[in-house]
mmCIF file of C-alpha atoms in Angstrom:
data_model
loop_
_atom_site.group_PDB
_atom_site.id
_atom_site.type_symbol
_atom_site.label_atom_id
_atom_site.label_comp_id
_atom_site.label_asym_id
_atom_site.label_seq_id
_atom_site.Cartn_x
_atom_site.Cartn_y
_atom_site.Cartn_z
ATOM 1 C CA ALA G 14 1.223 8.685 8.466
ATOM 2 C CA GLN G 15 -2.212 7.184 8.660
ATOM 3 C CA LYS G 16 -3.265 4.807 5.937
ATOM 4 C CA ILE G 17 -5.885 2.193 5.103
ATOM 5 C CA THR G 18 -4.949 -0.620 2.754
ATOM 6 C CA GLN G 19 -7.354 -2.932 0.979
ATOM 7 C CA THR G 20 -5.317 -5.332 -1.101
ATOM 8 C CA GLN G 21 -8.166 -7.095 -2.898
ATOM 9 C CA PRO G 22 -9.455 -4.969 -5.788
ATOM 10 C CA GLY G 23 -12.044 -7.603 -6.659
ATOM 11 C CA MET G 24 -13.360 -10.841 -5.232
ATOM 12 C CA PHE G 25 -15.837 -13.528 -6.169
ATOM 13 C CA VAL G 26 -17.822 -15.647 -3.737
ATOM 14 C CA GLN G 27 -20.459 -18.291 -4.253
ATOM 15 C CA GLU G 28 -23.895 -17.512 -2.919
ATOM 16 C CA LYS G 29 -24.435 -18.789 0.651
ATOM 17 C CA GLU G 30 -20.706 -19.028 1.330
ATOM 18 C CA ALA G 31 -18.780 -16.807 3.730
ATOM 19 C CA VAL G 32 -16.259 -14.280 2.489
ATOM 20 C CA THR G 33 -13.551 -12.210 4.168
ATOM 21 C CA LEU G 34 -12.589 -8.780 2.888
ATOM 22 C CA ASP G 35 -9.167 -7.674 4.048
ATOM 23 C CA CYS G 36 -8.284 -4.348 5.579
ATOM 24 C CA THR G 37 -5.077 -3.271 7.247
ATOM 25 C CA TYR G 38 -4.467 0.113 8.789
ATOM 26 C CA ASP G 39 -1.528 2.120 9.911
ATOM 27 C CA THR G 40 -1.620 4.624 12.745
ATOM 28 C CA SER G 41 0.428 5.463 15.792
ATOM 29 C CA ASP G 42 -2.652 6.717 17.614
ATOM 30 C CA GLN G 43 -4.040 4.518 20.359
ATOM 31 C CA SER G 44 -7.633 5.692 20.091
ATOM 32 C CA TYR G 45 -9.383 5.224 16.795
ATOM 33 C CA GLY G 46 -12.418 3.715 15.170
ATOM 34 C CA LEU G 47 -12.697 1.386 12.211
ATOM 35 C CA PHE G 48 -15.657 1.319 9.873
ATOM 36 C CA TRP G 49 -16.898 -0.618 6.913
ATOM 37 C CA TYR G 50 -19.166 0.862 4.264
ATOM 38 C CA LYS G 51 -20.979 -0.800 1.390
ATOM 39 C CA GLN G 52 -21.490 0.942 -1.935
ATOM 40 C CA PRO G 53 -23.901 -0.900 -4.243
ATOM 41 C CA SER G 54 -24.103 -0.106 -7.927
ATOM 42 C CA SER G 55 -26.746 2.519 -7.147
ATOM 43 C CA GLY G 56 -23.938 4.574 -5.617
ATOM 44 C CA GLU G 57 -24.966 5.346 -2.067
ATOM 45 C CA MET G 58 -22.604 4.672 0.841
ATOM 46 C CA ILE G 59 -24.145 2.455 3.507
ATOM 47 C CA PHE G 60 -22.627 2.078 6.970
ATOM 48 C CA LEU G 61 -22.205 -1.581 7.920
ATOM 49 C CA ILE G 62 -20.193 -1.999 11.095
ATOM 50 C CA TYR G 63 -17.941 -0.201 13.575
ATOM 51 C CA GLN G 64 -15.078 -1.352 15.815
ATOM 52 C CA GLY G 65 -13.444 0.839 18.442
ATOM 53 C CA SER G 66 -9.765 0.425 19.153
ATOM 54 C CA TYR G 67 -10.461 -0.309 22.814
ATOM 55 C CA ASP G 68 -13.266 -2.768 22.155
ATOM 56 C CA GLU G 69 -12.194 -6.181 23.349
ATOM 57 C CA GLN G 70 -14.794 -8.124 21.431
ATOM 58 C CA ASN G 71 -15.171 -8.237 17.685
ATOM 59 C CA ALA G 72 -18.134 -6.245 16.418
ATOM 60 C CA THR G 73 -21.054 -8.066 14.829
ATOM 61 C CA GLU G 74 -24.076 -6.763 12.957
ATOM 62 C CA GLY G 75 -26.308 -9.476 11.581
ATOM 63 C CA ARG G 76 -24.373 -11.308 8.858
ATOM 64 C CA TYR G 77 -21.452 -8.900 9.185
ATOM 65 C CA SER G 78 -18.639 -9.325 11.638
ATOM 66 C CA LEU G 79 -15.368 -7.511 11.987
ATOM 67 C CA ASN G 80 -12.315 -9.631 12.669
ATOM 68 C CA PHE G 81 -10.244 -7.138 14.656
ATOM 69 C CA GLN G 82 -6.606 -8.057 15.258
ATOM 70 C CA LYS G 83 -5.079 -5.030 16.916
ATOM 71 C CA ALA G 84 -1.514 -6.274 17.056
ATOM 72 C CA ARG G 85 -1.593 -6.987 13.329
ATOM 73 C CA LYS G 86 -3.508 -3.756 12.648
ATOM 74 C CA SER G 87 -6.097 -5.569 10.653
ATOM 75 C CA ALA G 88 -9.864 -5.139 10.563
ATOM 76 C CA ASN G 89 -11.227 -7.669 8.146
ATOM 77 C CA LEU G 90 -14.912 -7.768 7.281
ATOM 78 C CA VAL G 91 -16.525 -11.192 7.307
ATOM 79 C CA ILE G 92 -19.825 -11.654 5.507
ATOM 80 C CA SER G 93 -21.524 -14.920 6.335
ATOM 81 C CA ALA G 94 -23.989 -16.676 4.028
ATOM 82 C CA SER G 95 -23.422 -14.353 1.084
ATOM 83 C CA GLN G 96 -26.441 -13.142 -0.841
ATOM 84 C CA LEU G 97 -26.706 -11.793 -4.362
ATOM 85 C CA GLY G 98 -27.524 -8.395 -2.864
ATOM 86 C CA ASP G 99 -24.106 -8.347 -1.217
ATOM 87 C CA SER G 100 -22.517 -7.678 -4.615
ATOM 88 C CA ALA G 101 -21.079 -4.195 -4.150
ATOM 89 C CA MET G 102 -17.989 -2.167 -3.452
ATOM 90 C CA TYR G 103 -16.811 -2.303 0.161
ATOM 91 C CA PHE G 104 -14.726 0.382 1.818
ATOM 92 C CA CYS G 105 -12.765 0.168 5.032
ATOM 93 C CA ALA G 106 -12.252 3.451 6.889
ATOM 94 C CA MET G 107 -10.579 4.784 10.011
ATOM 95 C CA SER G 108 -11.291 7.761 12.235
ATOM 96 C CA LEU G 109 -8.848 9.138 14.790
ATOM 97 C CA THR G 110 -10.021 10.425 18.129
ATOM 98 C CA ASN G 111 -7.201 12.942 18.421
ATOM 99 C CA ASN G 112 -7.431 14.251 14.875
ATOM 100 C CA PHE G 113 -11.107 14.483 14.259
ATOM 101 C CA ASN G 114 -11.049 16.040 10.806
ATOM 102 C CA LYS G 115 -9.234 13.025 9.455
ATOM 103 C CA PHE G 116 -11.254 10.104 8.173
ATOM 104 C CA TYR G 117 -9.236 7.723 6.061
ATOM 105 C CA PHE G 118 -10.763 5.496 3.399
ATOM 106 C CA GLY G 119 -9.266 2.498 1.686
ATOM 107 C CA SER G 120 -9.480 2.097 -2.069
ATOM 108 C CA GLY G 121 -12.227 -0.480 -1.810
ATOM 109 C CA THR G 122 -12.903 -4.110 -2.730
ATOM 110 C CA LYS G 123 -15.462 -5.058 -5.368
ATOM 111 C CA LEU G 124 -17.336 -8.151 -4.266
ATOM 112 C CA ASN G 125 -19.279 -10.239 -6.759
ATOM 113 C CA VAL G 126 -21.601 -12.915 -5.431
ATOM 114 C CA LYS G 127 -22.228 -15.713 -7.915
ATOM 115 C CA PRO G 128 -25.516 -17.650 -7.939
ATOM 116 C CA ASN Z 10 -35.772 9.616 8.413
ATOM 117 C CA ALA Z 11 -34.428 11.705 5.564
ATOM 118 C CA GLY Z 12 -30.814 11.655 6.809
ATOM 119 C CA VAL Z 13 -28.557 13.486 4.356
ATOM 120 C CA THR Z 14 -30.208 14.777 1.208
ATOM 121 C CA GLN Z 15 -28.200 15.794 -1.837
ATOM 122 C CA THR Z 16 -29.437 17.498 -4.951
ATOM 123 C CA PRO Z 17 -29.170 17.145 -7.866
ATOM 124 C CA LYS Z 18 -28.397 13.464 -8.415
ATOM 125 C CA PHE Z 19 -26.954 14.071 -11.871
ATOM 126 C CA GLN Z 20 -25.576 17.186 -13.521
ATOM 127 C CA VAL Z 21 -23.778 18.003 -16.745
ATOM 128 C CA LEU Z 22 -21.883 21.294 -16.912
ATOM 129 C CA LYS Z 23 -19.921 23.016 -19.586
ATOM 130 C CA THR Z 24 -16.377 24.063 -18.831
ATOM 131 C CA GLY Z 25 -16.393 27.427 -17.091
ATOM 132 C CA GLN Z 26 -19.922 27.203 -15.742
ATOM 133 C CA SER Z 27 -20.598 27.508 -12.039
ATOM 134 C CA MET Z 28 -23.091 25.636 -9.937
ATOM 135 C CA THR Z 29 -23.979 24.725 -6.380
ATOM 136 C CA LEU Z 30 -24.433 21.202 -5.082
ATOM 137 C CA GLN Z 31 -26.958 21.210 -2.297
ATOM 138 C CA CYS Z 32 -26.695 19.199 0.901
ATOM 139 C CA ALA Z 33 -29.067 19.143 3.851
ATOM 140 C CA GLN Z 34 -29.255 16.936 6.919
ATOM 141 C CA ASP Z 35 -32.003 16.644 9.492
ATOM 142 C CA MET Z 36 -30.076 14.848 12.241
ATOM 143 C CA ASN Z 37 -28.712 17.972 13.936
ATOM 144 C CA HIS Z 38 -25.156 16.866 13.196
ATOM 145 C CA GLU Z 39 -22.532 19.537 13.745
ATOM 146 C CA TYR Z 40 -19.892 17.984 11.528
ATOM 147 C CA MET Z 41 -20.404 17.898 7.779
ATOM 148 C CA SER Z 42 -18.059 17.131 4.897
ATOM 149 C CA TRP Z 43 -17.869 17.010 1.144
ATOM 150 C CA TYR Z 44 -15.992 14.208 -0.569
ATOM 151 C CA ARG Z 45 -15.311 13.413 -4.166
ATOM 152 C CA GLN Z 46 -14.970 9.858 -5.408
ATOM 153 C CA ASP Z 47 -12.852 9.111 -8.425
ATOM 154 C CA PRO Z 48 -12.043 5.672 -9.854
ATOM 155 C CA GLY Z 49 -8.944 4.194 -8.247
ATOM 156 C CA MET Z 50 -8.552 7.107 -5.835
ATOM 157 C CA GLY Z 51 -11.183 6.359 -3.237
ATOM 158 C CA LEU Z 52 -12.848 9.222 -1.416
ATOM 159 C CA ARG Z 53 -11.017 12.489 -0.979
ATOM 160 C CA LEU Z 54 -12.062 15.248 1.398
ATOM 161 C CA ILE Z 55 -12.832 18.586 -0.258
ATOM 162 C CA HIS Z 56 -14.096 20.773 2.592
ATOM 163 C CA TYR Z 57 -15.564 20.211 6.002
ATOM 164 C CA SER Z 58 -17.420 22.115 8.684
ATOM 165 C CA VAL Z 59 -17.521 21.608 12.435
ATOM 166 C CA GLY Z 60 -20.554 23.816 12.930
ATOM 167 C CA ALA Z 61 -22.497 26.755 11.583
ATOM 168 C CA GLY Z 62 -20.154 29.496 10.478
ATOM 169 C CA ILE Z 63 -17.036 27.299 10.630
ATOM 170 C CA THR Z 64 -15.527 25.678 7.549
ATOM 171 C CA ASP Z 65 -12.084 24.469 6.584
ATOM 172 C CA GLN Z 66 -10.254 22.936 3.678
ATOM 173 C CA GLY Z 67 -9.693 19.268 3.175
ATOM 174 C CA GLU Z 68 -7.322 17.424 0.899
ATOM 175 C CA VAL Z 69 -8.525 18.755 -2.491
ATOM 176 C CA PRO Z 70 -10.196 22.160 -1.967
ATOM 177 C CA ASN Z 71 -9.089 24.015 -5.107
ATOM 178 C CA GLY Z 72 -11.961 25.080 -7.329
ATOM 179 C CA TYR Z 73 -14.583 24.661 -4.632
ATOM 180 C CA ASN Z 74 -16.160 26.943 -2.043
ATOM 181 C CA VAL Z 75 -18.390 26.114 0.888
ATOM 182 C CA SER Z 76 -20.384 27.965 3.496
ATOM 183 C CA ARG Z 77 -22.342 26.857 6.542
ATOM 184 C CA SER Z 78 -24.959 29.371 7.541
ATOM 185 C CA THR Z 79 -27.134 26.827 9.346
ATOM 186 C CA THR Z 80 -26.551 23.472 11.037
ATOM 187 C CA GLU Z 81 -28.703 21.776 8.414
ATOM 188 C CA ASP Z 82 -27.230 23.024 5.139
ATOM 189 C CA PHE Z 83 -23.763 22.708 3.648
ATOM 190 C CA PRO Z 84 -23.710 23.666 -0.046
ATOM 191 C CA LEU Z 85 -20.682 23.105 -2.266
ATOM 192 C CA ARG Z 86 -20.015 25.654 -4.993
ATOM 193 C CA LEU Z 87 -18.012 25.000 -8.118
ATOM 194 C CA LEU Z 88 -16.668 28.359 -9.187
ATOM 195 C CA SER Z 89 -15.636 27.631 -12.772
ATOM 196 C CA ALA Z 90 -16.132 23.996 -13.707
ATOM 197 C CA ALA Z 91 -13.267 22.079 -15.276
ATOM 198 C CA PRO Z 92 -13.237 18.570 -16.787
ATOM 199 C CA SER Z 93 -10.996 17.496 -13.880
ATOM 200 C CA GLN Z 94 -13.977 18.071 -11.598
ATOM 201 C CA THR Z 95 -15.926 15.298 -13.270
ATOM 202 C CA SER Z 96 -16.576 13.013 -10.321
ATOM 203 C CA VAL Z 97 -19.144 11.693 -7.901
ATOM 204 C CA TYR Z 98 -19.650 14.040 -4.968
ATOM 205 C CA PHE Z 99 -20.788 12.895 -1.565
ATOM 206 C CA CYS Z 100 -21.982 15.019 1.297
ATOM 207 C CA ALA Z 101 -21.715 13.372 4.694
ATOM 208 C CA SER Z 102 -22.401 14.230 8.292
ATOM 209 C CA ARG Z 103 -21.263 12.879 11.637
ATOM 210 C CA GLU Z 104 -23.015 12.982 14.989
ATOM 211 C CA GLY Z 105 -19.767 13.778 16.738
ATOM 212 C CA LEU Z 106 -16.046 13.908 16.350
ATOM 213 C CA GLY Z 107 -13.641 11.221 17.315
ATOM 214 C CA GLY Z 108 -12.959 7.584 16.769
ATOM 215 C CA ASN Z 109 -16.403 6.229 17.466
ATOM 216 C CA TYR Z 110 -18.364 8.416 15.071
ATOM 217 C CA GLY Z 111 -18.906 7.320 11.520
ATOM 218 C CA TYR Z 112 -20.418 9.163 8.618
ATOM 219 C CA THR Z 113 -23.932 9.183 7.275
ATOM 220 C CA PHE Z 114 -23.675 9.801 3.534
ATOM 221 C CA GLY Z 115 -25.986 11.376 1.060
ATOM 222 C CA SER Z 116 -26.822 9.468 -2.098
ATOM 223 C CA GLY Z 117 -24.245 11.351 -4.159
ATOM 224 C CA THR Z 118 -24.206 13.711 -7.126
ATOM 225 C CA ARG Z 119 -22.716 12.473 -10.379
ATOM 226 C CA LEU Z 120 -21.183 15.496 -12.099
ATOM 227 C CA THR Z 121 -19.862 15.531 -15.632
ATOM 228 C CA VAL Z 122 -17.996 18.559 -16.959
ATOM 229 C CA VAL Z 123 -17.695 18.701 -20.747
#
């Protein structure tokens, strides 16, 4: 069965430091995509970054990078130089190519950036 | 770009009332979904549509109806509201299906059923 696990319900990081949010996934499919979304206190869901299962290089988008370790089935989000505006809930998600109506979300990690 | 527009943003219903949550997207996405977000349970799929005239049930469809008469619109109807339907509802659309397509979300509707 497919599953996304985020083991850190909440995290604190000092402003300007880097932080890693953990995500592990479970699937027997070979073709899938991994996503990270940010949900600030205002409630909207904001797409951050995407990693395809066949991508050989880790995805990067500005201060966000995805540390993709396929053998370990992990897709950790790294935020460099944290800012106060990074305080939010972060969700890891997975989409399967061969089962398109399935989009699995983790339970989320609440990140608090301290000044 | 408007993206995915949801209305209303907030709603309070009495038990037994019905209402429709509106969702519209202007990106010509074929695939649209409704999710509900509850504390500690993440996002759960209610209904989805792969194109106009085609809808199907997700993980938690009971108490909800959907229709898709146009590519743009995907309303969610609560037939007889119950306190268990108190939640935040998100409409989302995808450009395509498969591993490399993520969702664009609406801003959500916070529904309280009293």
